[in-house]
Amino acid sequence: MTKVEQPYVYQRRELVEPDWTRFPGWRGVTQSDWDSAQWQRVNCVRNVKQLRALMGDLLDDRFYADLERDQAERATMSMLVPPQMLNTMVPATSTPMPAAGAEFTEAFYADPIRRYMLPVFSDRRTDWPSHPFASRDSLHEHDMWVAEGLTHRYPTKVLAELLPTCPQYCGHCTRMDLVGNNTPQVNKLKFELKPVDRYDAMLDYLRRTPTVRDVVVSGGDVANMPWKNLEAFIDRLLEIDNIRDIRLATKALMGLPQHWFADDVVEGVARVAATARARGVSLAIHTHVNNAQSVTPAVARASRAMLEAGVRDVRNQGVLMRGINDSPEQLLDLCFALADGASITPYYFYMCDMIPFAEHWRLSLAEAQRLQHSIMGYLPGFSTPRIVCDVPFVGKRWVHQQDEYDTERGISYWRKNYRTSIEGEDTEALSREYVYYDPIYTLPETGQQWWRDSVDHDELLVAAEQRAAASRAAAESQLVDSH
Ligand code: SF4
């Protein structure tokens, strides 16, 4: 009998830190420089000039022009890539380094980390660069603020956005409305309160709201908060009896792991973890890794330092994106690298949200459902990631939970079983259907034609803006009422 192979063949792989001295700008960089969070922060690539200085003649001019055009005409996030992340692009760990010029440029274009950290104009769709219903705050987090930066969407959980910056800026950031520097395309929303007043208002809300038991402490990225300020906030959270789960959100565990294995941070985490343990509170770290290439020994060192310091778990919430992790092999390779190599639990993959200029990254619901099916059965159940769709005004749903799905027009319909904080008086909230849209170019030709023919893009955009404005007004009046 012919032996038939499994669709995916597991292989234990050792993690490797790519050799950073392969880049001309880092020829003299030592291990101790590399391990310093300060060196990593100072040497981030923030513009095309700095990328040229690093890459020398490795990249052709056409790449820089493509990147510059994207920054001017499409980017919703400004450029900020730490050395640790740049070094995982074209890692040349198992294959020879491509030759400078055309060969390296091709490899750089194709690289999965490059595709979302340094997006270029030619990556984006030209037919539908944005979905007609794309919006800046696509999850309406701002609409659900119960105090500035505190989103109360689910009955028992809140999201605390402590700061609007990160050590790295991801091209697809779902919080592009608030996070990062202005770009030519996007003026960012600014917090109005001083941080200290904002944190007081958040903690005050949590003290007055015993139905909330779970806080995602996020931003931005908490790695950009001076540790003593973050520790003070966590200590005050730990004093609130109803708070039983605290999750610190930091992509920097992967993007700038040097921050998390620095001695002062490890000591500080050990202090708050000890307090959490003594009070029976679960303190965990949630990070954001999208491709196995990003999982290196430095990331494993940071994750293990956190576990040894006493956090209960380090979990990964990646984002599902075309060209980055859209095959079962890429997803499973990533999950095994996380679990085996870095003691990080694969937890979620979010479908990429409907923000402007993200269509080339987004997958259809049908594609996400196929991927979820394909990755079942290889990992332990507790670390088999759920692929989730964050449906506007609903929240996370597993991708198979839609009520109905019009695959021709790419419209899925969803229901929910709780009210968000802006629906306290909405009697229809639990019976209403909520919609999510597939990228139009993934639809059959008849569906694409339907969008082209029957929909006036300007009208759709106006309608979407009106809906968002109405919900913002409702949220603001609720905020006023609650003060
Ligand atoms: S780290 Fe998170 S919040 Fe920061 S830019 Fe990336 S996706 Fe956005």
GROMACS .gro file of C-alpha atoms and ligand atoms in nm:
model
  491
    1MET     CA    1   0.000   0.000   0.000
    2THR     CA    2   0.124   0.351  -0.076
    3LYS     CA    3   0.181   0.555   0.236
    4VAL     CA    4   0.000   0.885   0.224
    5GLU     CA    5   0.153   1.178   0.413
    6GLN     CA    6  -0.034   1.390   0.668
    7PRO     CA    7  -0.137   1.731   0.533
    8TYR     CA    8   0.105   1.882   0.786
    9VAL     CA    9   0.415   1.706   0.912
   10TYR     CA   10   0.535   1.820   1.253
   11GLN     CA   11   0.905   1.873   1.293
   12ARG     CA   12   1.074   2.005   1.605
   13ARG     CA   13   1.282   2.307   1.505
   14GLU     CA   14   1.548   2.487   1.707
   15LEU     CA   15   1.507   2.863   1.725
   16VAL     CA   16   1.780   3.069   1.562
   17GLU     CA   17   1.867   3.438   1.604
   18PRO     CA   18   1.955   3.560   1.255
   19ASP     CA   19   2.303   3.715   1.227
   20TRP     CA   20   2.242   4.092   1.232
   21THR     CA   21   2.591   4.169   1.099
   22ARG     CA   22   2.469   4.058   0.755
   23PHE     CA   23   2.320   4.408   0.725
   24PRO     CA   24   2.587   4.667   0.634
   25GLY     CA   25   2.465   4.919   0.895
   26TRP     CA   26   2.503   4.668   1.180
   27ARG     CA   27   2.843   4.517   1.092
   28GLY     CA   28   2.999   4.638   1.420
   29VAL     CA   29   2.703   4.577   1.651
   30THR     CA   30   2.799   4.359   1.949
   31GLN     CA   31   2.590   4.107   2.142
   32SER     CA   32   2.572   4.342   2.438
   33ASP     CA   33   2.446   4.627   2.217
   34TRP     CA   34   2.190   4.391   2.072
   35ASP     CA   35   2.070   4.278   2.414
   36SER     CA   36   2.020   4.636   2.532
   37ALA     CA   37   1.662   4.766   2.517
   38GLN     CA   38   1.801   5.119   2.499
   39TRP     CA   39   2.020   5.033   2.196
   40GLN     CA   40   1.719   4.869   2.027
   41ARG     CA   41   1.498   5.174   2.085
   42VAL     CA   42   1.759   5.424   1.964
   43ASN     CA   43   1.832   5.221   1.651
   44CYS     CA   44   1.474   5.170   1.530
   45VAL     CA   45   1.412   5.245   1.163
   46ARG     CA   46   1.177   5.542   1.142
   47ASN     CA   47   1.217   5.659   0.783
   48VAL     CA   48   1.350   5.567   0.441
   49LYS     CA   49   1.682   5.741   0.504
   50GLN     CA   50   1.750   5.519   0.806
   51LEU     CA   51   1.650   5.208   0.612
   52ARG     CA   52   1.896   5.305   0.337
   53ALA     CA   53   2.171   5.360   0.593
   54LEU     CA   54   2.109   5.012   0.732
   55MET     CA   55   2.069   4.821   0.406
   56GLY     CA   56   2.339   4.987   0.197
   57ASP     CA   57   2.319   4.854  -0.157
   58LEU     CA   58   2.121   4.542  -0.063
   59LEU     CA   59   1.792   4.697  -0.178
   60ASP     CA   60   1.715   4.851  -0.517
   61ASP     CA   61   1.590   5.209  -0.539
   62ARG     CA   62   1.249   5.091  -0.657
   63PHE     CA   63   1.178   4.952  -0.311
   64TYR     CA   64   1.255   5.282  -0.138
   65ALA     CA   65   1.035   5.471  -0.390
   66ASP     CA   66   0.752   5.222  -0.333
   67LEU     CA   67   0.785   5.266   0.044
   68GLU     CA   68   0.794   5.645   0.021
   69ARG     CA   69   0.482   5.650  -0.194
   70ASP     CA   70   0.301   5.428   0.053
   71GLN     CA   71   0.395   5.654   0.343
   72ALA     CA   72   0.258   5.954   0.154
   73GLU     CA   73  -0.059   5.806   0.006
   74ARG     CA   74  -0.173   5.500   0.199
   75ALA     CA   75  -0.006   5.438   0.533
   76THR     CA   76  -0.227   5.461   0.840
   77MET     CA   77   0.073   5.404   1.069
   78SER     CA   78   0.408   5.579   1.065
   79MET     CA   79   0.726   5.376   1.027
   80LEU     CA   80   0.882   5.233   1.343
   81VAL     CA   81   1.065   4.901   1.326
   82PRO     CA   82   1.302   4.789   1.602
   83PRO     CA   83   1.627   4.615   1.497
   84GLN     CA   84   1.499   4.290   1.650
   85MET     CA   85   1.209   4.284   1.402
   86LEU     CA   86   1.411   4.403   1.104
   87ASN     CA   87   1.661   4.128   1.170
   88THR     CA   88   1.390   3.865   1.121
   89MET     CA   89   1.327   3.984   0.764
   90VAL     CA   90   1.501   3.767   0.501
   91PRO     CA   91   1.665   3.586   0.792
   92ALA     CA   92   1.897   3.371   0.577
   93THR     CA   93   1.921   3.115   0.855
   94SER     CA   94   1.856   2.804   0.646
   95THR     CA   95   1.916   2.942   0.295
   96PRO     CA   96   2.207   3.149   0.166
   97MET     CA   97   2.171   3.526   0.187
   98PRO     CA   98   2.029   3.652  -0.146
   99ALA     CA   99   2.270   3.862  -0.352
  100ALA     CA  100   2.253   4.240  -0.316
  101GLY     CA  101   2.031   4.417  -0.567
  102ALA     CA  102   1.749   4.246  -0.758
  103GLU     CA  103   1.771   3.914  -0.574
  104PHE     CA  104   1.767   4.061  -0.224
  105THR     CA  105   1.497   4.312  -0.323
  106GLU     CA  106   1.271   4.029  -0.445
  107ALA     CA  107   1.325   3.836  -0.123
  108PHE     CA  108   1.257   4.149   0.083
  109TYR     CA  109   0.933   4.217  -0.107
  110ALA     CA  110   0.819   3.860  -0.042
  111ASP     CA  111   0.913   3.854   0.326
  112PRO     CA  112   0.613   3.804   0.560
  113ILE     CA  113   0.744   4.036   0.833
  114ARG     CA  114   0.828   4.307   0.581
  115ARG     CA  115   0.477   4.278   0.436
  116TYR     CA  116   0.314   4.412   0.749
  117MET     CA  117   0.589   4.614   0.917
  118LEU     CA  118   0.711   4.798   0.606
  119PRO     CA  119   0.412   4.797   0.370
  120VAL     CA  120   0.470   4.947   0.024
  121PHE     CA  121   0.233   5.103  -0.225
  122SER     CA  122   0.248   4.809  -0.466
  123ASP     CA  123   0.132   4.569  -0.191
  124ARG     CA  124  -0.209   4.736  -0.171
  125ARG     CA  125  -0.514   4.664  -0.383
  126THR     CA  126  -0.584   4.916  -0.656
  127ASP     CA  127  -0.942   4.800  -0.727
  128TRP     CA  128  -1.064   4.827  -0.369
  129PRO     CA  129  -0.780   4.960  -0.153
  130SER     CA  130  -1.035   5.001   0.129
  131HIS     CA  131  -1.365   4.825   0.181
  132PRO     CA  132  -1.653   5.075   0.139
  133PHE     CA  133  -1.746   5.006   0.503
  134ALA     CA  134  -1.393   5.037   0.637
  135SER     CA  135  -1.360   5.288   0.917
  136ARG     CA  136  -1.091   5.433   1.140
  137ASP     CA  137  -1.221   5.294   1.467
  138SER     CA  138  -1.362   4.985   1.303
  139LEU     CA  139  -1.442   4.810   1.633
  140HIS     CA  140  -1.603   5.123   1.779
  141GLU     CA  141  -1.382   5.104   2.085
  142HIS     CA  142  -1.392   5.481   2.126
  143ASP     CA  143  -1.771   5.473   2.108
  144MET     CA  144  -1.770   5.239   2.406
  145TRP     CA  145  -1.538   5.439   2.629
  146VAL     CA  146  -1.684   5.461   2.978
  147ALA     CA  147  -1.390   5.672   3.085
  148GLU     CA  148  -1.129   5.813   2.850
  149GLY     CA  149  -0.940   5.512   2.705
  150LEU     CA  150  -1.150   5.252   2.890
  151THR     CA  151  -1.360   5.043   2.649
  152HIS     CA  152  -1.643   4.847   2.808
  153ARG     CA  153  -1.778   4.617   2.538
  154TYR     CA  154  -1.829   4.277   2.701
  155PRO     CA  155  -2.027   4.233   3.023
  156THR     CA  156  -1.737   4.126   3.246
  157LYS     CA  157  -1.430   4.259   3.067
  158VAL     CA  158  -1.277   4.594   2.982
  159LEU     CA  159  -0.990   4.718   2.773
  160ALA     CA  160  -0.774   4.989   2.932
  161GLU     CA  161  -0.577   5.186   2.673
  162LEU     CA  162  -0.314   5.338   2.897
  163LEU     CA  163  -0.107   5.508   2.630
  164PRO     CA  164  -0.122   5.570   2.254
  165THR     CA  165   0.229   5.459   2.156
  166CYS     CA  166   0.423   5.136   2.094
  167PRO     CA  167   0.790   5.046   2.045
  168GLN     CA  168   0.691   4.924   1.697
  169TYR     CA  169   0.417   5.028   1.459
  170CYS     CA  170   0.237   4.758   1.259
  171GLY     CA  171   0.095   4.858   0.923
  172HIS     CA  172  -0.238   4.687   0.993
  173CYS     CA  173  -0.290   4.826   1.345
  174THR     CA  174  -0.657   4.804   1.431
  175ARG     CA  175  -0.619   5.103   1.668
  176MET     CA  176  -0.480   5.321   1.388
  177ASP     CA  177  -0.739   5.580   1.492
  178LEU     CA  178  -0.557   5.649   1.818
  179VAL     CA  179  -0.218   5.478   1.818
  180GLY     CA  180   0.102   5.625   1.680
  181ASN     CA  181   0.202   5.944   1.502
  182ASN     CA  182  -0.005   6.128   1.245
  183THR     CA  183   0.051   6.017   0.886
  184PRO     CA  184  -0.034   6.216   0.571
  185GLN     CA  185  -0.354   6.008   0.558
  186VAL     CA  186  -0.454   6.001   0.924
  187ASN     CA  187  -0.466   6.261   1.198
  188LYS     CA  188  -0.475   6.060   1.515
  189LEU     CA  189  -0.728   6.104   1.791
  190LYS     CA  190  -0.562   6.255   2.099
  191PHE     CA  191  -0.635   6.178   2.462
  192GLU     CA  192  -0.752   6.494   2.636
  193LEU     CA  193  -0.691   6.407   3.000
  194LYS     CA  194  -0.349   6.395   3.161
  195PRO     CA  195  -0.237   6.030   3.208
  196VAL     CA  196  -0.271   6.047   3.585
  197ASP     CA  197  -0.631   6.174   3.560
  198ARG     CA  198  -0.713   5.918   3.295
  199TYR     CA  199  -0.588   5.631   3.511
  200ASP     CA  200  -0.780   5.766   3.812
  201ALA     CA  201  -1.101   5.777   3.608
  202MET     CA  202  -1.048   5.420   3.484
  203LEU     CA  203  -0.982   5.283   3.831
  204ASP     CA  204  -1.276   5.475   3.969
  205TYR     CA  205  -1.506   5.316   3.707
  206LEU     CA  206  -1.373   4.968   3.792
  207ARG     CA  207  -1.430   5.024   4.164
  208ARG     CA  208  -1.789   5.130   4.097
  209THR     CA  209  -1.856   4.841   3.856
  210PRO     CA  210  -1.832   4.507   4.037
  211THR     CA  211  -1.964   4.320   3.731
  212VAL     CA  212  -1.626   4.375   3.566
  213ARG     CA  213  -1.368   4.112   3.666
  214ASP     CA  214  -1.117   4.117   3.382
  215VAL     CA  215  -0.893   4.398   3.255
  216VAL     CA  216  -0.679   4.397   2.944
  217VAL     CA  217  -0.409   4.653   3.018
  218SER     CA  218  -0.309   4.774   2.679
  219GLY     CA  219  -0.239   5.076   2.459
  220GLY     CA  220  -0.054   5.104   2.241
  221ASP     CA  221   0.189   4.871   2.408
  222VAL     CA  222   0.255   4.869   2.781
  223ALA     CA  223   0.629   4.829   2.707
  224ASN     CA  224   0.630   5.201   2.626
  225MET     CA  225   0.515   5.296   2.972
  226PRO     CA  226   0.788   5.369   3.228
  227TRP     CA  227   0.788   5.055   3.442
  228LYS     CA  228   0.726   5.237   3.770
  229ASN     CA  229   0.408   5.394   3.627
  230LEU     CA  230   0.284   5.061   3.494
  231GLU     CA  231   0.362   4.889   3.823
  232ALA     CA  232   0.173   5.160   4.015
  233PHE     CA  233  -0.131   5.110   3.788
  234ILE     CA  234  -0.121   4.729   3.828
  235ASP     CA  235  -0.083   4.763   4.206
  236ARG     CA  236  -0.393   4.982   4.220
  237LEU     CA  237  -0.583   4.736   3.999
  238LEU     CA  238  -0.484   4.454   4.231
  239GLU     CA  239  -0.644   4.642   4.520
  240ILE     CA  240  -0.985   4.621   4.351
  241ASP     CA  241  -1.155   4.312   4.482
  242ASN     CA  242  -1.366   4.238   4.176
  243ILE     CA  243  -1.067   4.226   3.939
  244ARG     CA  244  -0.966   3.862   3.901
  245ASP     CA  245  -0.787   3.858   3.564
  246ILE     CA  246  -0.526   4.104   3.440
  247ARG     CA  247  -0.365   4.068   3.101
  248LEU     CA  248  -0.079   4.290   2.995
  249ALA     CA  249  -0.080   4.346   2.618
  250THR     CA  250   0.262   4.385   2.462
  251LYS     CA  251   0.374   4.305   2.113
  252ALA     CA  252   0.719   4.415   2.234
  253LEU     CA  253   0.765   4.074   2.395
  254MET     CA  254   0.843   3.976   2.037
  255GLY     CA  255   0.926   4.315   1.875
  256LEU     CA  256   1.160   4.435   2.149
  257PRO     CA  257   1.212   4.137   2.382
  258GLN     CA  258   1.514   4.317   2.529
  259HIS     CA  259   1.267   4.534   2.722
  260TRP     CA  260   1.109   4.232   2.889
  261PHE     CA  261   1.430   4.052   2.985
  262ALA     CA  262   1.594   4.368   3.127
  263ASP     CA  263   1.671   4.314   3.497
  264ASP     CA  264   1.465   4.606   3.632
  265VAL     CA  265   1.155   4.497   3.437
  266VAL     CA  266   1.191   4.131   3.540
  267GLU     CA  267   1.225   4.238   3.906
  268GLY     CA  268   0.918   4.461   3.876
  269VAL     CA  269   0.710   4.186   3.712
  270ALA     CA  270   0.815   3.948   3.991
  271ARG     CA  271   0.681   4.198   4.249
  272VAL     CA  272   0.339   4.241   4.085
  273ALA     CA  273   0.315   3.869   4.005
  274ALA     CA  274   0.376   3.785   4.372
  275THR     CA  275   0.100   4.024   4.481
  276ALA     CA  276  -0.134   3.882   4.216
  277ARG     CA  277  -0.064   3.528   4.330
  278ALA     CA  278  -0.118   3.615   4.695
  279ARG     CA  279  -0.457   3.765   4.604
  280GLY     CA  280  -0.562   3.481   4.376
  281VAL     CA  281  -0.557   3.704   4.067
  282SER     CA  282  -0.442   3.568   3.734
  283LEU     CA  283  -0.176   3.792   3.578
  284ALA     CA  284  -0.081   3.702   3.220
  285ILE     CA  285   0.099   3.856   2.925
  286HIS     CA  286  -0.060   3.870   2.582
  287THR     CA  287   0.165   3.923   2.286
  288HIS     CA  288   0.119   3.953   1.910
  289VAL     CA  289   0.328   3.731   1.681
  290ASN     CA  290   0.220   3.670   1.322
  291ASN     CA  291   0.483   3.445   1.168
  292ALA     CA  292   0.728   3.177   1.286
  293GLN     CA  293   1.019   3.385   1.156
  294SER     CA  294   0.964   3.625   1.447
  295VAL     CA  295   1.015   3.359   1.713
  296THR     CA  296   1.385   3.370   1.801
  297PRO     CA  297   1.593   3.283   2.108
  298ALA     CA  298   1.562   3.646   2.228
  299VAL     CA  299   1.182   3.614   2.224
  300ALA     CA  300   1.204   3.283   2.411
  301ARG     CA  301   1.435   3.447   2.668
  302ALA     CA  302   1.181   3.726   2.730
  303SER     CA  303   0.888   3.486   2.755
  304ARG     CA  304   1.069   3.254   2.995
  305ALA     CA  305   1.187   3.548   3.205
  306MET     CA  306   0.823   3.648   3.247
  307LEU     CA  307   0.712   3.297   3.337
  308GLU     CA  308   0.996   3.263   3.587
  309ALA     CA  309   0.901   3.602   3.732
  310GLY     CA  310   0.561   3.449   3.807
  311VAL     CA  311   0.311   3.549   3.537
  312ARG     CA  312   0.060   3.272   3.491
  313ASP     CA  313   0.090   3.246   3.114
  314VAL     CA  314   0.224   3.416   2.804
  315ARG     CA  315  -0.032   3.390   2.523
  316ASN     CA  316  -0.026   3.489   2.160
  317GLN     CA  317  -0.294   3.682   1.976
  318GLY     CA  318  -0.185   3.703   1.615
  319VAL     CA  319  -0.361   3.862   1.321
  320LEU     CA  320  -0.452   3.654   1.020
  321MET     CA  321  -0.318   3.821   0.707
  322ARG     CA  322  -0.267   3.734   0.344
  323GLY     CA  323   0.096   3.679   0.251
  324ILE     CA  324   0.195   3.661   0.617
  325ASN     CA  325   0.026   3.358   0.772
  326ASP     CA  326  -0.260   3.255   0.541
  327SER     CA  327  -0.171   2.888   0.500
  328PRO     CA  328  -0.217   2.598   0.745
  329GLU     CA  329   0.161   2.537   0.732
  330GLN     CA  330   0.245   2.895   0.827
  331LEU     CA  331  -0.007   2.894   1.112
  332LEU     CA  332   0.106   2.558   1.248
  333ASP     CA  333   0.477   2.640   1.211
  334LEU     CA  334   0.412   2.955   1.411
  335CYS     CA  335   0.212   2.777   1.680
  336PHE     CA  336   0.479   2.510   1.727
  337ALA     CA  337   0.760   2.767   1.732
  338LEU     CA  338   0.569   2.956   2.002
  339ALA     CA  339   0.476   2.654   2.210
  340ASP     CA  340   0.790   2.440   2.174
  341GLY     CA  341   1.050   2.710   2.142
  342ALA     CA  342   0.926   2.997   2.355
  343SER     CA  343   0.668   2.857   2.602
  344ILE     CA  344   0.405   3.091   2.454
  345THR     CA  345   0.049   2.956   2.428
  346PRO     CA  346  -0.114   3.004   2.087
  347TYR     CA  347  -0.447   3.160   2.176
  348TYR     CA  348  -0.619   3.360   1.902
  349PHE     CA  349  -0.581   3.465   1.545
  350TYR     CA  350  -0.797   3.765   1.471
  351MET     CA  351  -0.922   3.829   1.124
  352CYS     CA  352  -0.768   4.159   1.010
  353ASP     CA  353  -1.016   4.436   1.088
  354MET     CA  354  -1.191   4.659   0.835
  355ILE     CA  355  -0.967   4.963   0.865
  356PRO     CA  356  -0.880   5.181   0.562
  357PHE     CA  357  -0.631   5.045   0.306
  358ALA     CA  358  -0.625   4.696   0.459
  359GLU     CA  359  -0.802   4.501   0.184
  360HIS     CA  360  -0.486   4.333   0.055
  361TRP     CA  361  -0.425   4.187   0.400
  362ARG     CA  362  -0.779   4.074   0.479
  363LEU     CA  363  -0.912   3.723   0.418
  364SER     CA  364  -1.272   3.627   0.356
  365LEU     CA  365  -1.468   3.453   0.631
  366ALA     CA  366  -1.475   3.138   0.416
  367GLU     CA  367  -1.095   3.137   0.395
  368ALA     CA  368  -1.068   3.182   0.772
  369GLN     CA  369  -1.312   2.895   0.829
  370ARG     CA  370  -1.104   2.668   0.603
  371LEU     CA  371  -0.789   2.761   0.793
  372GLN     CA  372  -0.951   2.690   1.129
  373HIS     CA  373  -1.055   2.348   0.998
  374SER     CA  374  -0.703   2.279   0.868
  375ILE     CA  375  -0.521   2.348   1.192
  376MET     CA  376  -0.743   2.137   1.418
  377GLY     CA  377  -0.596   1.823   1.572
  378TYR     CA  378  -0.226   1.902   1.559
  379LEU     CA  379  -0.183   2.099   1.881
  380PRO     CA  380  -0.309   2.025   2.230
  381GLY     CA  381  -0.665   2.154   2.265
  382PHE     CA  382  -0.565   2.425   2.513
  383SER     CA  383  -0.315   2.571   2.267
  384THR     CA  384  -0.511   2.526   1.947
  385PRO     CA  385  -0.574   2.886   1.850
  386ARG     CA  386  -0.925   3.002   1.773
  387ILE     CA  387  -0.959   3.208   1.462
  388VAL     CA  388  -1.198   3.488   1.549
  389CYS     CA  389  -1.385   3.759   1.366
  390ASP     CA  390  -1.423   4.082   1.564
  391VAL     CA  391  -1.767   4.183   1.444
  392PRO     CA  392  -1.838   4.555   1.484
  393PHE     CA  393  -2.076   4.622   1.777
  394VAL     CA  394  -2.062   4.251   1.868
  395GLY     CA  395  -1.708   4.150   1.960
  396LYS     CA  396  -1.512   3.833   1.907
  397ARG     CA  397  -1.697   3.541   1.749
  398TRP     CA  398  -1.542   3.214   1.641
  399VAL     CA  399  -1.539   3.213   1.263
  400HIS     CA  400  -1.793   2.932   1.240
  401GLN     CA  401  -2.048   3.115   1.454
  402GLN     CA  402  -2.212   3.328   1.186
  403ASP     CA  403  -2.591   3.310   1.160
  404GLU     CA  404  -2.601   3.342   0.784
  405TYR     CA  405  -2.346   3.398   0.511
  406ASP     CA  406  -2.407   3.538   0.166
  407THR     CA  407  -2.090   3.412   0.001
  408GLU     CA  408  -2.175   3.579  -0.330
  409ARG     CA  409  -2.177   3.930  -0.184
  410GLY     CA  410  -1.940   3.846   0.099
  411ILE     CA  411  -2.174   3.954   0.376
  412SER     CA  412  -2.197   3.751   0.696
  413TYR     CA  413  -2.463   3.806   0.962
  414TRP     CA  414  -2.404   3.762   1.332
  415ARG     CA  415  -2.599   3.785   1.656
  416LYS     CA  416  -2.488   3.833   2.012
  417ASN     CA  417  -2.589   3.732   2.360
  418TYR     CA  418  -2.499   4.042   2.565
  419ARG     CA  419  -2.532   4.417   2.549
  420THR     CA  420  -2.234   4.645   2.511
  421SER     CA  421  -2.206   4.945   2.739
  422ILE     CA  422  -2.385   5.169   2.485
  423GLU     CA  423  -2.687   4.939   2.454
  424GLY     CA  424  -2.822   4.954   2.808
  425GLU     CA  425  -3.162   5.066   2.679
  426ASP     CA  426  -3.156   4.897   2.341
  427THR     CA  427  -3.425   4.630   2.346
  428GLU     CA  428  -3.326   4.507   1.999
  429ALA     CA  429  -2.956   4.454   2.073
  430LEU     CA  430  -2.984   4.078   2.118
  431SER     CA  431  -3.217   4.010   1.828
  432ARG     CA  432  -3.055   4.241   1.572
  433GLU     CA  433  -2.830   4.105   1.298
  434TYR     CA  434  -2.483   4.255   1.277
  435VAL     CA  435  -2.280   4.240   0.957
  436TYR     CA  436  -1.926   4.172   0.855
  437TYR     CA  437  -1.789   4.207   0.502
  438ASP     CA  438  -1.543   3.997   0.304
  439PRO     CA  439  -1.287   4.172   0.084
  440ILE     CA  440  -1.469   4.238  -0.243
  441TYR     CA  441  -1.194   4.106  -0.468
  442THR     CA  442  -1.227   3.761  -0.308
  443LEU     CA  443  -1.592   3.730  -0.422
  444PRO     CA  444  -1.718   3.551  -0.732
  445GLU     CA  445  -1.749   3.782  -1.032
  446THR     CA  446  -2.127   3.814  -0.983
  447GLY     CA  447  -2.073   3.940  -0.629
  448GLN     CA  448  -1.802   4.183  -0.734
  449GLN     CA  449  -2.033   4.312  -1.008
  450TRP     CA  450  -2.309   4.361  -0.749
  451TRP     CA  451  -2.083   4.586  -0.544
  452ARG     CA  452  -1.970   4.777  -0.853
  453ASP     CA  453  -2.321   4.821  -0.996
  454SER     CA  454  -2.556   4.870  -0.713
  455VAL     CA  455  -2.340   5.058  -0.473
  456ASP     CA  456  -2.228   5.412  -0.498
  457HIS     CA  457  -1.903   5.424  -0.303
  458ASP     CA  458  -1.954   5.783  -0.192
  459GLU     CA  459  -2.302   5.707  -0.066
  460LEU     CA  460  -2.175   5.406   0.123
  461LEU     CA  461  -1.900   5.607   0.282
  462VAL     CA  462  -2.143   5.880   0.384
  463ALA     CA  463  -2.382   5.618   0.526
  464ALA     CA  464  -2.101   5.449   0.719
  465GLU     CA  465  -1.984   5.784   0.854
  466GLN     CA  466  -2.340   5.875   0.959
  467ARG     CA  467  -2.381   5.545   1.142
  468ALA     CA  468  -2.048   5.595   1.319
  469ALA     CA  469  -2.138   5.955   1.410
  470ALA     CA  470  -2.475   5.843   1.548
  471SER     CA  471  -2.316   5.576   1.763
  472ARG     CA  472  -2.049   5.822   1.882
  473ALA     CA  473  -2.321   6.068   1.981
  474ALA     CA  474  -2.504   5.793   2.171
  475ALA     CA  475  -2.182   5.700   2.350
  476GLU     CA  476  -2.103   6.060   2.437
  477SER     CA  477  -2.449   6.123   2.579
  478GLN     CA  478  -2.414   5.806   2.786
  479LEU     CA  479  -2.075   5.930   2.912
  480VAL     CA  480  -2.231   6.263   3.009
  481ASP     CA  481  -2.517   6.081   3.189
  482SER     CA  482  -2.278   5.863   3.383
  483HIS     CA  483  -2.078   6.158   3.523
  484SF4     S1  484   0.180   4.677   1.863
  484SF4    FE1  485  -0.042   4.653   1.862
  484SF4     S2  486  -0.120   4.859   1.914
  484SF4    FE2  487   0.095   4.881   1.854
  484SF4     S3  488   0.092   4.927   1.635
  484SF4    FE3  489   0.114   4.705   1.653
  484SF4     S4  490  -0.097   4.628   1.644
  484SF4    FE4  491  -0.110   4.849   1.692
   0.00000   0.00000   0.00000
